[in-house]
Amino acid sequence: MKVVLENLTKRYQSGNKKNGGEVLAVRDFNYEIPDGKLVGLLGPSGCGKSTTLNLICGLENPTEGKIYFGEDDVTDLPPENRGVGMVFQNYALYPHLTVKQNILFPLQNLKGKDRPTKEEMNEKALEAARLVQLEELMDRKPKELSGGQQQRVAIARALVKRPRVLLLDEPLSNLDARLRLQTREEIRRIQRETGITTVFVTHDQEEAMSISDEIVVMQAGVVQQIGKPQTVYDDPKNLFVAKFLGTPSINLFDGKIQSGKLMIGEEAVMDVALSDRKVTVGIRPEGFVLFDGGAMSCKLLRVEVMGRDVSIVSSHPACQADQLRSIILSENKVDEEAETVRFDLKPGKVFLFDIESGDRIEVEAHA
Ligand code: ADP
């Protein structure tokens, strides 16, 4: 089922006089979430991710705008009538109930003609448990499970009523690094198997990039960019998006265009068809090519070997940070004793931004 957000806006009243006593948590959000896809809502803390999720599930009402599930306008429906399954960061399982009883709980709450028979309930609970691969653990209590297993119980409980839309709010935050990786793959598998349209909230860009069909990058309540993870990474609309995606993060420099050349410091690093102006230059770590006669020279600080790749840490007077990081294949030999390291740049990995607005300046660049 597709989910349509139309001019969705949420204002909260706040005691803070500085912002006029109002917080604009979500501003004019327009998006058609494709049917059967997994969408990652991504951004720093406070950017409006949870508020958006709570608007979709009905825990919050929008100040303006509409929400549709398919063709149904659900804007004024209470959460229990929307057909949503929710999973939160803290699992929120009932500690005194077994896995099976926890999964059965939403079905036992159904009233009247919606209430399945006991056999049907057991069947549905087993089906949900199988989906998350917990059918062997049905009689355990939550405290007898690992964090990852507890989160899978929470997912089974959200799936048992076959929701139209599944909403996950930072579901992996309480897990350790290894379980986080495992559980995110599980979520991907379960989502593929069920085909339920799923919205996943996270502040972790790698997590969102790795499992989402589409990501939505938000900042201060405003959507910055929506697209396939790789597309957004390769073609960021502005400096915020370019900085937010990618580990190690993009390297930023003060630059200028002078007579058709991109200058970083005193060095002309690339030809660009733009008139003279100042720019912010972003270069992805993988955008550097080690080359003795390279256009850009940096002071070598250290070399970190990471198996397949080598990470070269250096500095440059025009770099906005103390150090810049370039990643090259380990076949390339770096003289670790050298004072200077020279690079050419891969044009597709170099982005130019307006120094005031941070908007991307579209340009055809040539090395
Ligand atoms: P995120 O999930 O991205 O961390 P939230 O959606 O929780 O962000 O919050 C977005 C903004 O709205 C923040 O500035 C937050 O302080 C504010 N906010 C969230 N809930 C409320 C509320 N109930 N009352 C007032 N302000 C709120």
CSV table of C-alpha atoms and ligand atoms in Angstrom, one decimal:
chain,number,residue,atom,x,y,z
A,1,MET,CA,0.0,0.0,0.0
A,2,LYS,CA,1.4,3.4,-0.9
A,3,VAL,CA,1.4,6.1,1.7
A,4,VAL,CA,1.0,9.7,0.6
A,5,LEU,CA,2.1,12.6,2.8
A,6,GLU,CA,0.6,15.9,1.5
A,7,ASN,CA,1.8,19.2,2.8
A,8,LEU,CA,2.3,17.6,6.1
A,9,THR,CA,3.1,20.2,8.8
A,10,LYS,CA,3.4,19.8,12.6
A,11,ARG,CA,3.8,22.8,15.0
A,12,TYR,CA,4.3,22.3,18.7
A,13,GLN,CA,3.7,25.0,21.3
A,14,SER,CA,6.8,25.6,23.4
A,15,GLY,CA,7.7,27.8,26.3
A,16,ASN,CA,10.7,29.2,24.4
A,17,LYS,CA,9.9,32.8,23.6
A,18,LYS,CA,12.9,33.1,21.2
A,19,ASN,CA,11.1,31.1,18.5
A,20,GLY,CA,7.8,32.7,19.1
A,21,GLY,CA,6.7,30.0,21.4
A,22,GLU,CA,6.5,27.5,18.6
A,23,VAL,CA,8.5,24.6,17.3
A,24,LEU,CA,8.1,23.7,13.6
A,25,ALA,CA,8.8,20.0,13.9
A,26,VAL,CA,7.8,19.1,10.4
A,27,ARG,CA,7.4,21.6,7.6
A,28,ASP,CA,5.4,21.0,4.4
A,29,PHE,CA,6.4,17.4,3.8
A,30,ASN,CA,5.3,16.0,0.5
A,31,TYR,CA,6.1,12.4,-0.4
A,32,GLU,CA,4.5,9.4,-2.0
A,33,ILE,CA,6.0,6.4,-0.2
A,34,PRO,CA,6.0,3.6,-2.9
A,35,ASP,CA,3.9,0.5,-2.3
A,36,GLY,CA,5.8,-2.4,-0.7
A,37,LYS,CA,9.1,-0.5,-0.2
A,38,LEU,CA,11.3,0.2,2.8
A,39,VAL,CA,11.9,3.9,3.3
A,40,GLY,CA,14.5,5.2,5.7
A,41,LEU,CA,13.8,8.6,7.4
A,42,LEU,CA,17.2,10.0,8.2
A,43,GLY,CA,18.6,13.0,9.9
A,44,PRO,CA,20.2,14.3,13.1
A,45,SER,CA,18.4,14.3,16.4
A,46,GLY,CA,15.5,16.8,16.5
A,47,CYS,CA,15.1,17.0,12.7
A,48,GLY,CA,11.5,15.7,12.9
A,49,LYS,CA,11.8,12.0,12.1
A,50,SER,CA,9.9,10.7,15.1
A,51,THR,CA,7.2,13.4,14.7
A,52,THR,CA,6.7,12.3,11.0
A,53,LEU,CA,6.4,8.6,12.1
A,54,ASN,CA,3.9,9.6,14.8
A,55,LEU,CA,1.9,11.5,12.3
A,56,ILE,CA,1.8,8.5,10.0
A,57,CYS,CA,0.7,6.2,12.8
A,58,GLY,CA,-1.8,8.7,14.3
A,59,LEU,CA,-0.2,9.2,17.7
A,60,GLU,CA,0.1,12.9,16.7
A,61,ASN,CA,-2.3,15.0,14.6
A,62,PRO,CA,-0.9,17.2,11.9
A,63,THR,CA,-1.3,21.0,12.2
A,64,GLU,CA,-1.8,21.1,8.4
A,65,GLY,CA,-1.8,18.6,5.6
A,66,LYS,CA,-3.1,15.1,4.8
A,67,ILE,CA,-2.1,11.5,5.0
A,68,TYR,CA,-3.4,8.8,2.7
A,69,PHE,CA,-3.0,5.0,2.9
A,70,GLY,CA,-3.6,4.0,-0.7
A,71,GLU,CA,-6.7,6.1,-1.6
A,72,ASP,CA,-8.0,6.3,2.1
A,73,ASP,CA,-7.7,9.6,3.8
A,74,VAL,CA,-6.5,8.5,7.3
A,75,THR,CA,-5.6,12.0,8.6
A,76,ASP,CA,-8.4,12.0,11.2
A,77,LEU,CA,-8.4,8.2,12.1
A,78,PRO,CA,-7.1,7.1,15.5
A,79,PRO,CA,-4.1,4.8,15.4
A,80,GLU,CA,-6.0,1.7,16.1
A,81,ASN,CA,-8.1,2.2,13.0
A,82,ARG,CA,-5.2,2.9,10.6
A,83,GLY,CA,-3.9,-0.7,10.4
A,84,VAL,CA,-0.3,0.2,11.4
A,85,GLY,CA,2.3,-1.8,13.2
A,86,MET,CA,4.7,0.1,15.4
A,87,VAL,CA,8.1,-1.0,16.7
A,88,PHE,CA,10.0,1.3,19.1
A,89,GLN,CA,13.6,1.5,20.2
A,90,ASN,CA,13.0,0.0,23.7
A,91,TYR,CA,11.0,-3.1,22.5
A,92,ALA,CA,8.3,-2.4,25.1
A,93,LEU,CA,7.5,-6.1,25.7
A,94,TYR,CA,5.4,-7.2,28.7
A,95,PRO,CA,8.1,-8.7,31.0
A,96,HIS,CA,5.7,-11.1,32.7
A,97,LEU,CA,4.3,-12.6,29.5
A,98,THR,CA,6.0,-15.2,27.3
A,99,VAL,CA,7.1,-14.6,23.7
A,100,LYS,CA,3.9,-16.2,22.5
A,101,GLN,CA,1.6,-14.2,24.9
A,102,ASN,CA,3.4,-11.0,23.8
A,103,ILE,CA,2.8,-11.8,20.2
A,104,LEU,CA,-0.8,-12.8,20.8
A,105,PHE,CA,-1.5,-9.6,22.8
A,106,PRO,CA,-2.7,-7.3,19.9
A,107,LEU,CA,-5.1,-10.1,18.7
A,108,GLN,CA,-6.6,-10.6,22.1
A,109,ASN,CA,-7.4,-6.9,22.3
A,110,LEU,CA,-9.6,-7.1,19.2
A,111,LYS,CA,-13.3,-6.8,19.8
A,112,GLY,CA,-16.5,-8.2,18.2
A,113,LYS,CA,-16.3,-9.5,14.7
A,114,ASP,CA,-12.7,-8.6,14.3
A,115,ARG,CA,-11.7,-11.0,17.0
A,116,PRO,CA,-10.3,-14.2,15.6
A,117,THR,CA,-11.0,-17.6,17.2
A,118,LYS,CA,-8.4,-19.1,19.6
A,119,GLU,CA,-7.1,-21.4,16.9
A,120,GLU,CA,-6.8,-18.6,14.4
A,121,MET,CA,-5.0,-16.5,16.9
A,122,ASN,CA,-2.5,-19.3,17.7
A,123,GLU,CA,-2.0,-19.8,13.9
A,124,LYS,CA,-1.3,-16.1,13.3
A,125,ALA,CA,1.0,-15.9,16.3
A,126,LEU,CA,3.0,-18.9,15.0
A,127,GLU,CA,3.1,-17.5,11.5
A,128,ALA,CA,4.5,-14.1,12.8
A,129,ALA,CA,7.0,-16.0,15.1
A,130,ARG,CA,8.2,-18.0,12.1
A,131,LEU,CA,8.7,-14.9,10.1
A,132,VAL,CA,11.1,-13.5,12.7
A,133,GLN,CA,12.5,-17.0,13.3
A,134,LEU,CA,11.5,-17.3,16.9
A,135,GLU,CA,9.1,-20.2,16.8
A,136,GLU,CA,11.5,-22.3,19.0
A,137,LEU,CA,11.4,-19.7,21.8
A,138,MET,CA,7.7,-19.2,22.2
A,139,ASP,CA,7.6,-20.1,25.9
A,140,ARG,CA,10.5,-17.9,27.0
A,141,LYS,CA,10.1,-14.7,28.9
A,142,PRO,CA,11.7,-11.5,27.5
A,143,LYS,CA,14.5,-11.5,30.1
A,144,GLU,CA,15.6,-14.9,28.8
A,145,LEU,CA,16.2,-13.4,25.3
A,146,SER,CA,19.0,-11.4,23.8
A,147,GLY,CA,18.3,-7.8,22.8
A,148,GLY,CA,18.1,-8.8,19.1
A,149,GLN,CA,15.6,-11.6,19.9
A,150,GLN,CA,13.5,-9.2,22.0
A,151,GLN,CA,13.4,-6.8,19.1
A,152,ARG,CA,12.3,-9.6,16.9
A,153,VAL,CA,9.4,-10.4,19.3
A,154,ALA,CA,8.4,-6.7,19.1
A,155,ILE,CA,8.5,-7.0,15.3
A,156,ALA,CA,6.4,-10.2,15.3
A,157,ARG,CA,3.9,-8.4,17.6
A,158,ALA,CA,3.7,-5.5,15.2
A,159,LEU,CA,3.2,-7.9,12.2
A,160,VAL,CA,0.6,-10.3,13.8
A,161,LYS,CA,-2.4,-8.2,12.7
A,162,ARG,CA,-1.0,-7.9,9.2
A,163,PRO,CA,-0.7,-4.1,9.2
A,164,ARG,CA,-1.0,-2.1,6.1
A,165,VAL,CA,2.0,-0.1,7.1
A,166,LEU,CA,4.9,-1.0,9.4
A,167,LEU,CA,6.6,1.8,11.3
A,168,LEU,CA,10.0,1.3,13.0
A,169,ASP,CA,11.4,4.1,15.3
A,170,GLU,CA,15.2,3.6,15.8
A,171,PRO,CA,14.6,-0.2,16.3
A,172,LEU,CA,18.3,-1.0,16.4
A,173,SER,CA,19.6,1.7,18.8
A,174,ASN,CA,19.6,-0.5,21.9
A,175,LEU,CA,21.6,-3.3,20.3
A,176,ASP,CA,25.3,-3.8,20.3
A,177,ALA,CA,27.2,-3.4,17.1
A,178,ARG,CA,27.1,-7.0,15.9
A,179,LEU,CA,23.4,-7.5,16.7
A,180,ARG,CA,22.7,-4.2,15.0
A,181,LEU,CA,24.1,-5.5,11.8
A,182,GLN,CA,22.4,-8.8,12.1
A,183,THR,CA,19.0,-7.4,13.0
A,184,ARG,CA,19.0,-4.8,10.3
A,185,GLU,CA,19.5,-7.6,7.7
A,186,GLU,CA,16.6,-9.5,9.4
A,187,ILE,CA,14.4,-6.4,9.1
A,188,ARG,CA,15.3,-6.2,5.4
A,189,ARG,CA,14.4,-9.9,4.9
A,190,ILE,CA,11.1,-9.7,6.8
A,191,GLN,CA,10.1,-6.6,4.9
A,192,ARG,CA,10.9,-8.3,1.6
A,193,GLU,CA,9.0,-11.4,2.6
A,194,THR,CA,5.9,-9.6,3.7
A,195,GLY,CA,6.0,-6.8,1.2
A,196,ILE,CA,4.5,-4.4,3.8
A,197,THR,CA,5.3,-0.7,3.1
A,198,THR,CA,7.7,0.1,5.9
A,199,VAL,CA,9.1,3.4,7.3
A,200,PHE,CA,12.2,3.1,9.3
A,201,VAL,CA,13.6,6.0,11.4
A,202,THR,CA,17.3,6.3,12.2
A,203,HIS,CA,20.0,8.9,12.8
A,204,ASP,CA,22.6,6.4,11.5
A,205,GLN,CA,23.2,7.1,7.8
A,206,GLU,CA,25.0,3.8,7.2
A,207,GLU,CA,22.0,1.9,8.6
A,208,ALA,CA,19.6,3.8,6.5
A,209,MET,CA,21.7,3.5,3.3
A,210,SER,CA,22.3,-0.2,3.7
A,211,ILE,CA,18.7,-1.4,3.9
A,212,SER,CA,16.4,1.3,2.4
A,213,ASP,CA,14.9,1.3,-1.0
A,214,GLU,CA,14.6,5.1,-0.6
A,215,ILE,CA,16.0,7.5,2.0
A,216,VAL,CA,14.6,10.8,3.1
A,217,VAL,CA,17.2,13.2,4.5
A,218,MET,CA,15.7,15.7,6.9
A,219,GLN,CA,17.1,18.8,8.7
A,220,ALA,CA,15.2,21.0,11.2
A,221,GLY,CA,11.8,19.7,10.1
A,222,VAL,CA,12.5,20.2,6.4
A,223,VAL,CA,13.1,17.5,3.8
A,224,GLN,CA,16.4,18.0,2.1
A,225,GLN,CA,16.4,15.2,-0.4
A,226,ILE,CA,14.6,12.0,-1.2
A,227,GLY,CA,15.9,9.2,-3.4
A,228,LYS,CA,17.7,5.9,-3.7
A,229,PRO,CA,20.6,5.8,-1.2
A,230,GLN,CA,23.2,5.6,-3.9
A,231,THR,CA,21.7,8.4,-6.0
A,232,VAL,CA,21.5,10.7,-3.0
A,233,TYR,CA,25.1,9.9,-2.1
A,234,ASP,CA,26.3,10.4,-5.7
A,235,ASP,CA,24.2,13.5,-6.4
A,236,PRO,CA,23.6,15.4,-3.1
A,237,LYS,CA,21.4,18.5,-3.5
A,238,ASN,CA,23.2,20.5,-0.9
A,239,LEU,CA,26.1,20.7,1.6
A,240,PHE,CA,24.0,19.3,4.4
A,241,VAL,CA,23.2,16.1,2.6
A,242,ALA,CA,26.7,15.7,1.2
A,243,LYS,CA,28.1,16.0,4.8
A,244,PHE,CA,25.5,13.8,6.4
A,245,LEU,CA,26.0,10.8,4.1
A,246,GLY,CA,29.3,8.8,3.9
A,247,THR,CA,31.9,7.4,6.2
A,248,PRO,CA,34.5,8.8,6.3
A,249,SER,CA,32.7,12.0,5.6
A,250,ILE,CA,33.3,14.3,2.7
A,251,ASN,CA,36.3,16.6,2.8
A,252,LEU,CA,35.5,20.3,2.5
A,253,PHE,CA,37.7,23.1,1.2
A,254,ASP,CA,37.4,26.9,0.6
A,255,GLY,CA,37.8,27.3,-3.2
A,256,LYS,CA,37.2,29.7,-6.0
A,257,ILE,CA,36.6,29.6,-9.7
A,258,GLN,CA,39.1,31.7,-11.6
A,259,SER,CA,39.2,31.9,-15.4
A,260,GLY,CA,37.5,28.5,-15.8
A,261,LYS,CA,39.6,26.7,-13.3
A,262,LEU,CA,38.7,25.4,-9.9
A,263,MET,CA,41.3,26.7,-7.5
A,264,ILE,CA,41.9,25.1,-4.1
A,265,GLY,CA,44.4,27.4,-2.4
A,266,GLU,CA,46.8,28.4,-5.1
A,267,GLU,CA,46.4,25.2,-7.1
A,268,ALA,CA,44.2,24.8,-10.1
A,269,VAL,CA,42.8,21.3,-9.6
A,270,MET,CA,40.1,21.1,-12.3
A,271,ASP,CA,38.6,22.8,-15.3
A,272,VAL,CA,35.0,24.0,-14.7
A,273,ALA,CA,32.6,25.9,-17.0
A,274,LEU,CA,31.6,28.6,-14.4
A,275,SER,CA,32.2,32.3,-14.1
A,276,ASP,CA,34.5,33.5,-11.3
A,277,ARG,CA,33.1,33.1,-7.8
A,278,LYS,CA,33.9,31.7,-4.4
A,279,VAL,CA,32.7,28.1,-3.7
A,280,THR,CA,32.8,25.5,-1.1
A,281,VAL,CA,34.4,22.3,-2.5
A,282,GLY,CA,33.4,18.9,-1.3
A,283,ILE,CA,35.6,15.9,-2.2
A,284,ARG,CA,34.6,12.4,-1.2
A,285,PRO,CA,37.5,10.4,0.3
A,286,GLU,CA,37.4,8.0,-2.7
A,287,GLY,CA,37.7,11.0,-5.1
A,288,PHE,CA,41.4,11.3,-4.8
A,289,VAL,CA,43.9,9.5,-7.1
A,290,LEU,CA,47.4,9.2,-5.9
A,291,PHE,CA,49.7,10.6,-8.6
A,292,ASP,CA,53.2,12.1,-8.4
A,293,GLY,CA,52.4,14.9,-10.8
A,294,GLY,CA,48.9,15.4,-9.2
A,295,ALA,CA,47.3,18.9,-9.2
A,296,MET,CA,46.7,19.0,-5.5
A,297,SER,CA,49.5,18.7,-2.9
A,298,CYS,CA,48.9,18.0,0.7
A,299,LYS,CA,51.1,17.6,3.8
A,300,LEU,CA,51.2,13.9,4.6
A,301,LEU,CA,50.3,13.2,8.3
A,302,ARG,CA,49.9,9.4,8.4
A,303,VAL,CA,48.9,6.4,6.4
A,304,GLU,CA,46.3,3.9,7.8
A,305,VAL,CA,46.2,0.5,6.1
A,306,MET,CA,42.7,-1.1,6.3
A,307,GLY,CA,43.1,-4.3,4.3
A,308,ARG,CA,41.7,-3.7,0.9
A,309,ASP,CA,42.0,0.1,1.2
A,310,VAL,CA,44.5,2.6,2.5
A,311,SER,CA,43.4,5.7,4.2
A,312,ILE,CA,45.8,8.7,3.7
A,313,VAL,CA,45.5,11.4,6.3
A,314,SER,CA,46.9,14.7,5.3
A,315,SER,CA,46.4,18.4,5.7
A,316,HIS,CA,45.9,21.3,3.3
A,317,PRO,CA,45.8,25.1,4.0
A,318,ALA,CA,42.4,25.5,2.3
A,319,CYS,CA,40.8,22.5,4.0
A,320,GLN,CA,38.0,23.5,6.4
A,321,ALA,CA,39.2,20.8,8.9
A,322,ASP,CA,42.6,20.1,10.4
A,323,GLN,CA,42.9,17.0,8.3
A,324,LEU,CA,41.5,15.5,5.2
A,325,ARG,CA,41.1,11.8,4.5
A,326,SER,CA,41.5,10.1,1.2
A,327,ILE,CA,40.9,6.4,0.5
A,328,ILE,CA,42.8,4.6,-2.2
A,329,LEU,CA,43.2,0.9,-3.1
A,330,SER,CA,46.0,-0.8,-1.2
A,331,GLU,CA,47.8,-1.8,-4.4
A,332,ASN,CA,48.9,1.9,-4.5
A,333,LYS,CA,52.2,2.3,-2.7
A,334,VAL,CA,52.4,5.3,-0.5
A,335,ASP,CA,55.8,6.5,0.7
A,336,GLU,CA,55.1,7.0,4.4
A,337,GLU,CA,58.2,9.0,4.9
A,338,ALA,CA,57.4,11.6,2.3
A,339,GLU,CA,56.4,15.1,3.5
A,340,THR,CA,54.0,15.8,0.7
A,341,VAL,CA,51.5,13.6,-1.1
A,342,ARG,CA,50.0,14.7,-4.5
A,343,PHE,CA,46.6,13.8,-5.8
A,344,ASP,CA,44.5,14.2,-9.0
A,345,LEU,CA,40.8,14.3,-8.5
A,346,LYS,CA,37.9,12.2,-9.9
A,347,PRO,CA,35.5,14.8,-11.3
A,348,GLY,CA,32.4,12.8,-10.3
A,349,LYS,CA,33.5,12.8,-6.7
A,350,VAL,CA,34.0,16.6,-6.5
A,351,PHE,CA,31.0,18.8,-5.6
A,352,LEU,CA,30.7,22.5,-5.6
A,353,PHE,CA,28.4,24.4,-3.2
A,354,ASP,CA,27.3,28.0,-2.8
A,355,ILE,CA,29.2,29.4,0.1
A,356,GLU,CA,26.1,31.2,1.5
A,357,SER,CA,23.2,28.8,0.9
A,358,GLY,CA,25.1,25.5,0.7
A,359,ASP,CA,23.1,24.7,-2.4
A,360,ARG,CA,24.9,22.5,-4.9
A,361,ILE,CA,26.2,24.3,-8.0
A,362,GLU,CA,25.6,22.0,-11.0
A,363,VAL,CA,28.6,22.0,-13.2
A,364,GLU,CA,30.3,19.8,-15.7
A,365,ALA,CA,33.8,19.3,-14.3
A,366,HIS,CA,36.8,18.0,-16.2
A,367,ALA,CA,40.1,16.8,-14.6
B,1,ADP,P1,13.8,13.4,15.8
B,1,ADP,O1,13.0,12.2,15.9
B,1,ADP,O2,14.4,13.7,14.4
B,1,ADP,O3,14.9,13.4,16.8
B,1,ADP,P2,11.5,14.8,16.7
B,1,ADP,O4,10.5,14.5,15.7
B,1,ADP,O5,11.4,14.0,18.0
B,1,ADP,O6,13.0,14.7,16.1
B,1,ADP,O7,11.4,16.4,17.1
B,1,ADP,C1,11.4,17.4,16.2
B,1,ADP,C2,11.3,18.7,16.9
B,1,ADP,O8,10.1,18.9,17.6
B,1,ADP,C3,12.4,18.9,18.0
B,1,ADP,O9,12.8,20.2,18.0
B,1,ADP,C4,11.6,18.6,19.3
B,1,ADP,O10,12.2,19.2,20.4
B,1,ADP,C5,10.2,19.1,19.0
B,1,ADP,N1,9.2,18.3,19.7
B,1,ADP,C6,8.9,17.0,19.5
B,1,ADP,N2,7.9,16.6,20.3
B,1,ADP,C7,7.5,17.7,20.9
B,1,ADP,C8,6.4,18.0,21.9
B,1,ADP,N3,5.5,17.1,22.3
B,1,ADP,N4,6.3,19.3,22.3
B,1,ADP,C9,7.1,20.3,21.8
B,1,ADP,N5,8.1,20.1,21.0
B,1,ADP,C10,8.3,18.8,20.5
